[in-house]
Short mmCIF file of C-alpha atoms in Angstrom, two decimals:
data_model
loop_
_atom_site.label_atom_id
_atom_site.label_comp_id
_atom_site.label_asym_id
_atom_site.label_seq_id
_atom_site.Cartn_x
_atom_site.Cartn_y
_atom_site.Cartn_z
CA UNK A 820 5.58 -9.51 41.02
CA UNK A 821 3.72 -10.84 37.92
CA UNK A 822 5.76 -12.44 35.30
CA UNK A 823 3.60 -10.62 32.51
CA UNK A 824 4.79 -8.05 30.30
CA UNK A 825 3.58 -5.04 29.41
CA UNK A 826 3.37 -4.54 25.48
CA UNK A 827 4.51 -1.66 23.92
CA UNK A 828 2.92 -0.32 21.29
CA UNK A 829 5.73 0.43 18.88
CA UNK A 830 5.45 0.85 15.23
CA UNK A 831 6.79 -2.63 13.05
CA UNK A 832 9.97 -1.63 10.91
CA UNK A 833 7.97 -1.96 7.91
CA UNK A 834 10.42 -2.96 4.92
CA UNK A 835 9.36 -0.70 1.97
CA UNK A 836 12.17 -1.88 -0.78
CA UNK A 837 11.93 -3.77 -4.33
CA UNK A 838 13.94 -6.59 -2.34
CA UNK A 839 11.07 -6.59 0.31
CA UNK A 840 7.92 -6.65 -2.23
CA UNK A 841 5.83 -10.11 -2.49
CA UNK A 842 5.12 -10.31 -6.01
CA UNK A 843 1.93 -13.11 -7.37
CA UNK A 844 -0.35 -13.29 -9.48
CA UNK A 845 -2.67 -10.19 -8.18
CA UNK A 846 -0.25 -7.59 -8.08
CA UNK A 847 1.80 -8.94 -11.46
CA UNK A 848 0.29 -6.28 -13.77
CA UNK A 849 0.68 -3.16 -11.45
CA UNK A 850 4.53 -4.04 -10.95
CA UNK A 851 5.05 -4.79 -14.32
CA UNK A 852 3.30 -1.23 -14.94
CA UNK A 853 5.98 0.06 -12.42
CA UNK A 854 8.62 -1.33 -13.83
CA UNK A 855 8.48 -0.15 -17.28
CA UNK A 856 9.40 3.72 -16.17
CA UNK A 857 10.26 5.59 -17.84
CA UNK A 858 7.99 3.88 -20.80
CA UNK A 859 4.43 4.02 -19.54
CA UNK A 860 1.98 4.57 -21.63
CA UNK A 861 1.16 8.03 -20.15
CA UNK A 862 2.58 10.55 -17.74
CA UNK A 863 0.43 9.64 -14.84
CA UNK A 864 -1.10 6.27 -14.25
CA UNK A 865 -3.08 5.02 -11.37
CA UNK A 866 -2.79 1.55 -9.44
CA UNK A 867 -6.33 0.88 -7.30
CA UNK A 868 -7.27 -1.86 -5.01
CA UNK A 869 -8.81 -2.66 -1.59
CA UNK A 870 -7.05 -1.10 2.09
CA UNK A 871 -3.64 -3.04 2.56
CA UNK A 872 -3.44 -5.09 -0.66
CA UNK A 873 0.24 -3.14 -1.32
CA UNK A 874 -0.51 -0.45 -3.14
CA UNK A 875 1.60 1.85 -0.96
CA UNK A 876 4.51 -0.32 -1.16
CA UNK A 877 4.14 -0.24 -5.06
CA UNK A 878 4.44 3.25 -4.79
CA UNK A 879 7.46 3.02 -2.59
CA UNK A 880 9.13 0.79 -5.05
CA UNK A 881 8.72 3.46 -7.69
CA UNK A 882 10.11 5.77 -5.71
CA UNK A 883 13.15 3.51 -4.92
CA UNK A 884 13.36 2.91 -9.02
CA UNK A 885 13.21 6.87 -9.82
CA UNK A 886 15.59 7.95 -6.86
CA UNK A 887 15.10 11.01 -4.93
CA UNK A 888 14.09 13.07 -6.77
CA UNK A 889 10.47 10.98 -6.63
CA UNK A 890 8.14 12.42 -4.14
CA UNK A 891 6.02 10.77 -2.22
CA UNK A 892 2.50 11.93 -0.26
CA UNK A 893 0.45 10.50 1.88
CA UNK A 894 -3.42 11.30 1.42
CA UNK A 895 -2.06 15.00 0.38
CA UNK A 896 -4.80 17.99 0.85
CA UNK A 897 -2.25 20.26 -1.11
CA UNK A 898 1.01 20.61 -2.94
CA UNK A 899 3.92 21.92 -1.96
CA UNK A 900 6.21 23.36 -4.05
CA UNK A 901 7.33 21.37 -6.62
CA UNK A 902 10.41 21.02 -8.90
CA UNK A 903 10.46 20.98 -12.99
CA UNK A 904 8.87 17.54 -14.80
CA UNK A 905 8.36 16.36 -10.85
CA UNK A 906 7.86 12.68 -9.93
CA UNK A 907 5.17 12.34 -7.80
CA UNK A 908 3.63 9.15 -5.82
CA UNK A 909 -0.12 10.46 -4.29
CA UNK A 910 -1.49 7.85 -1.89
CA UNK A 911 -4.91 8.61 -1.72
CA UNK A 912 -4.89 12.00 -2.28
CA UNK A 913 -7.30 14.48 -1.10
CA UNK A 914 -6.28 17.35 -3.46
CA UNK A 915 -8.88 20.89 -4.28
CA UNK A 916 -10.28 19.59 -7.80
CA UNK A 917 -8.78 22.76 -9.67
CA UNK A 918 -5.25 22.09 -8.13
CA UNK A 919 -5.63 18.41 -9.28
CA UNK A 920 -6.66 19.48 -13.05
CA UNK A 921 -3.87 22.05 -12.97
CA UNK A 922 -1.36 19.16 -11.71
CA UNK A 923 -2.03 16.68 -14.59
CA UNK A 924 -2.34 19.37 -17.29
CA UNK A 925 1.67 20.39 -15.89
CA UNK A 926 2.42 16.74 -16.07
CA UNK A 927 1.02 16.25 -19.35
CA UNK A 928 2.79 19.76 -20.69
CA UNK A 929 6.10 20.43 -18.57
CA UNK A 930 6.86 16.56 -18.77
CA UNK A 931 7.42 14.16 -15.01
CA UNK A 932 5.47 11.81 -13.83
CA UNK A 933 2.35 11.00 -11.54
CA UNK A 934 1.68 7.70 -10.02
CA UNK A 935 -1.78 7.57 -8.25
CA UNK A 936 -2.48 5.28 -5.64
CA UNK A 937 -6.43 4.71 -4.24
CA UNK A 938 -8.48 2.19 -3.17
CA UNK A 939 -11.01 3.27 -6.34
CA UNK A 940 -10.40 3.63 -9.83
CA UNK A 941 -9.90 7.40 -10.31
CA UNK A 942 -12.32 6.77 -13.41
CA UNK A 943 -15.12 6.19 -10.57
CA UNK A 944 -13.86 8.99 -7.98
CA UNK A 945 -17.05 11.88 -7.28
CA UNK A 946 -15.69 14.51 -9.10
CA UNK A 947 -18.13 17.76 -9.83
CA UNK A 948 -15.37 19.46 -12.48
CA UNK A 949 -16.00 18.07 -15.65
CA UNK A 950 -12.57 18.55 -17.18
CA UNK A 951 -10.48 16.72 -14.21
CA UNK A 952 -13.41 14.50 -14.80
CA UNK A 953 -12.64 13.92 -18.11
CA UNK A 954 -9.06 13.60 -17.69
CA UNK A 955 -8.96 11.34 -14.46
CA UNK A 956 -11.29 8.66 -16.93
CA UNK A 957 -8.05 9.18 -19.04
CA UNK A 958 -5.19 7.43 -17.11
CA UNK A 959 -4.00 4.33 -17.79
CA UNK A 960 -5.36 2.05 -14.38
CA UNK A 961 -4.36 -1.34 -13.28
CA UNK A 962 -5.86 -3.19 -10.11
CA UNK A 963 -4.59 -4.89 -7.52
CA UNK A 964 -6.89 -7.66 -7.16
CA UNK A 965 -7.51 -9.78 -4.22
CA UNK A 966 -4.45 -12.35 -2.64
CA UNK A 967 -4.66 -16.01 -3.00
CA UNK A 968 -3.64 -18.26 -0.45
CA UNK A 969 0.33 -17.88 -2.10
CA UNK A 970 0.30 -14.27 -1.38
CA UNK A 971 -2.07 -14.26 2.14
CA UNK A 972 0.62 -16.22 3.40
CA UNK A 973 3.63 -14.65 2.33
CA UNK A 974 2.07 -11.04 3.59
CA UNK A 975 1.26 -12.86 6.95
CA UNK A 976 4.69 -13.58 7.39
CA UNK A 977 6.18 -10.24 5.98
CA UNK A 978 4.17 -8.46 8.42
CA UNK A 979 5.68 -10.63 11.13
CA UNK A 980 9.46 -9.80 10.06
CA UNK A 981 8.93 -6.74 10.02
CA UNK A 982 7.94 -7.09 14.18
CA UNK A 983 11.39 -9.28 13.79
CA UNK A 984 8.96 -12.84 14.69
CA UNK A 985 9.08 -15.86 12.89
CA UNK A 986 5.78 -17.69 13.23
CA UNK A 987 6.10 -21.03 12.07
CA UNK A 988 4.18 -22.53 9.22
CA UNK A 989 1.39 -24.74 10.97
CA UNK A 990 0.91 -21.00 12.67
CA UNK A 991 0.35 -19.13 9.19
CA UNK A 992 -1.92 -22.21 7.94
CA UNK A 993 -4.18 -21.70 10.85
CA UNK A 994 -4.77 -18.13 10.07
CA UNK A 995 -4.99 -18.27 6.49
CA UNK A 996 -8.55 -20.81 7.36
CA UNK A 997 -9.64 -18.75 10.28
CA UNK A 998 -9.07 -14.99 9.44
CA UNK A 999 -10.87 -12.50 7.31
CA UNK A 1000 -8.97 -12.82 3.72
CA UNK A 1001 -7.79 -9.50 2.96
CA UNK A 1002 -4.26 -7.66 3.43
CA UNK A 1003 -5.84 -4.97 6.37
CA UNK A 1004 -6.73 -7.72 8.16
CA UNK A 1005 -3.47 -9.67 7.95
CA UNK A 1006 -1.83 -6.48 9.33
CA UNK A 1007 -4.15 -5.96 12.05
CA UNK A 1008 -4.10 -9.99 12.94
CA UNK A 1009 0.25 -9.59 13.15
CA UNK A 1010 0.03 -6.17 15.52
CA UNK A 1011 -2.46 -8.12 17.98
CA UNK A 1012 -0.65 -11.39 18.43
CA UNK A 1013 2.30 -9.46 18.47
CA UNK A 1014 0.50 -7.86 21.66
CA UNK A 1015 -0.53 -10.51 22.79
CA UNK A 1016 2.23 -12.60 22.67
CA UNK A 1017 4.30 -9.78 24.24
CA UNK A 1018 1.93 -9.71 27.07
CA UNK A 1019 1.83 -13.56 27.81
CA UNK A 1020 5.49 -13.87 27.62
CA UNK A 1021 5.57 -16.70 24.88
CA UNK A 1022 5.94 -17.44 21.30
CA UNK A 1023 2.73 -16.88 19.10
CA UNK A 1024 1.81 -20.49 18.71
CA UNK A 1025 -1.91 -21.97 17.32
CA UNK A 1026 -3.15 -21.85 21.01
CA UNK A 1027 -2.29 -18.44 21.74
CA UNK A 1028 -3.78 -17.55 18.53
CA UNK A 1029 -7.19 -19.28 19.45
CA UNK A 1030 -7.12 -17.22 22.93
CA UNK A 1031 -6.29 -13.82 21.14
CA UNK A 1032 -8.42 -14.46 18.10
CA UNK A 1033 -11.44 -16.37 20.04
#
């Protein structure tokens, strides 16, 4: 019988907490923005930036800050019914244009809160009403801009505890020269050596990452 294993596709525990969040230079302004609920600037503010940079574990942290009564929705297509001066976290959301205008006008009225979360600046979404429009150009947006090597790294090895691996440093060096530089692709680079490593039996070392990687 073959000493190879058979990997299992399960999901990564993927730690979603303040305590868990790499902070640098590129996301600095969007926590800070976070952070200073209940005193932003406006009742709904947006944080943008490219597939996997954290924006989604921003909005998580909010949510942790606020408490349950935050809600949070992922890539929404409608509402459900909501409480009085909700908290809401919308990760990418796909809401009717009308409903969308109706939602920020209760925000801005009735009190709450709306933290957006996209990969584009609301400001540049393709919106045909002119009023949501008008009032998406409004909210106050900060970007998540891409990591440097600092951040890369510590993402790299975040996704990796949250498989429960340690990869050791000459490991996370390696991939930082030899993998596309962006956070979707230090996710998808963790769940395939994690494969692969499960497969071959052994640690995920340099040489197993030239194999899987090659």
């Amino acid at each position: 019988m073959s000493g190879t294993q058979l990997p299992f596709d399960l999901p990564p525990r993927n730690a979603m907490g303040a305590a868990d969040f790499v902070a640098s230079r590129s996301n600095e302004a969007a926590l800070t923005l976070i952070d200073s609920w209940p005193n932003w600037p406006a009742p709904a503010l947006a944080v943008h930036g490219p597939a996997g940079c954290g924006k989604t574990h921003l909005g998580h942290v909010f949510q942790e800050k606020v408490g349950d009564t935050a809600l949070f929705l992922t890539a929404p297509t409608r509402l459900p019914d909501l409480p009085e001066r909700p908290v809401l976290i919308l990760d990418e959301p796909r809401l009717d244009e009308t409903d969308f205008f109706h939602l920020l006008n209760r925000i801005k009225s009735d009190g709450g809160a709306l933290l957006i979360l996209s990969r584009e600046a609301p400001a540049r979404w393709d919106v045909k009403l002119p009023d949501l429009a008008s009032r998406l150009k409004a909210i106050p947006t900060v970007e998540v801009s891409p990591p440097d090597d600092a951040l890369l790294a510590a993402v790299l090895v975040k996704h990796f505890a949250d498989r429960q691996i340690h990869v050791a440093p000459d490991v996370i060096d390696y991939l930082l020269k030899h993998t596309e530089r962006s956070f979707a692709a230090a996710a998808e680079t963790a769940a395939k050596l994690d494969r692969a490593a499960l497969a071959e039996g052994r640690a995920i070392t340099i040489p197993l990452v030239k194999r899987t990687l090659a």
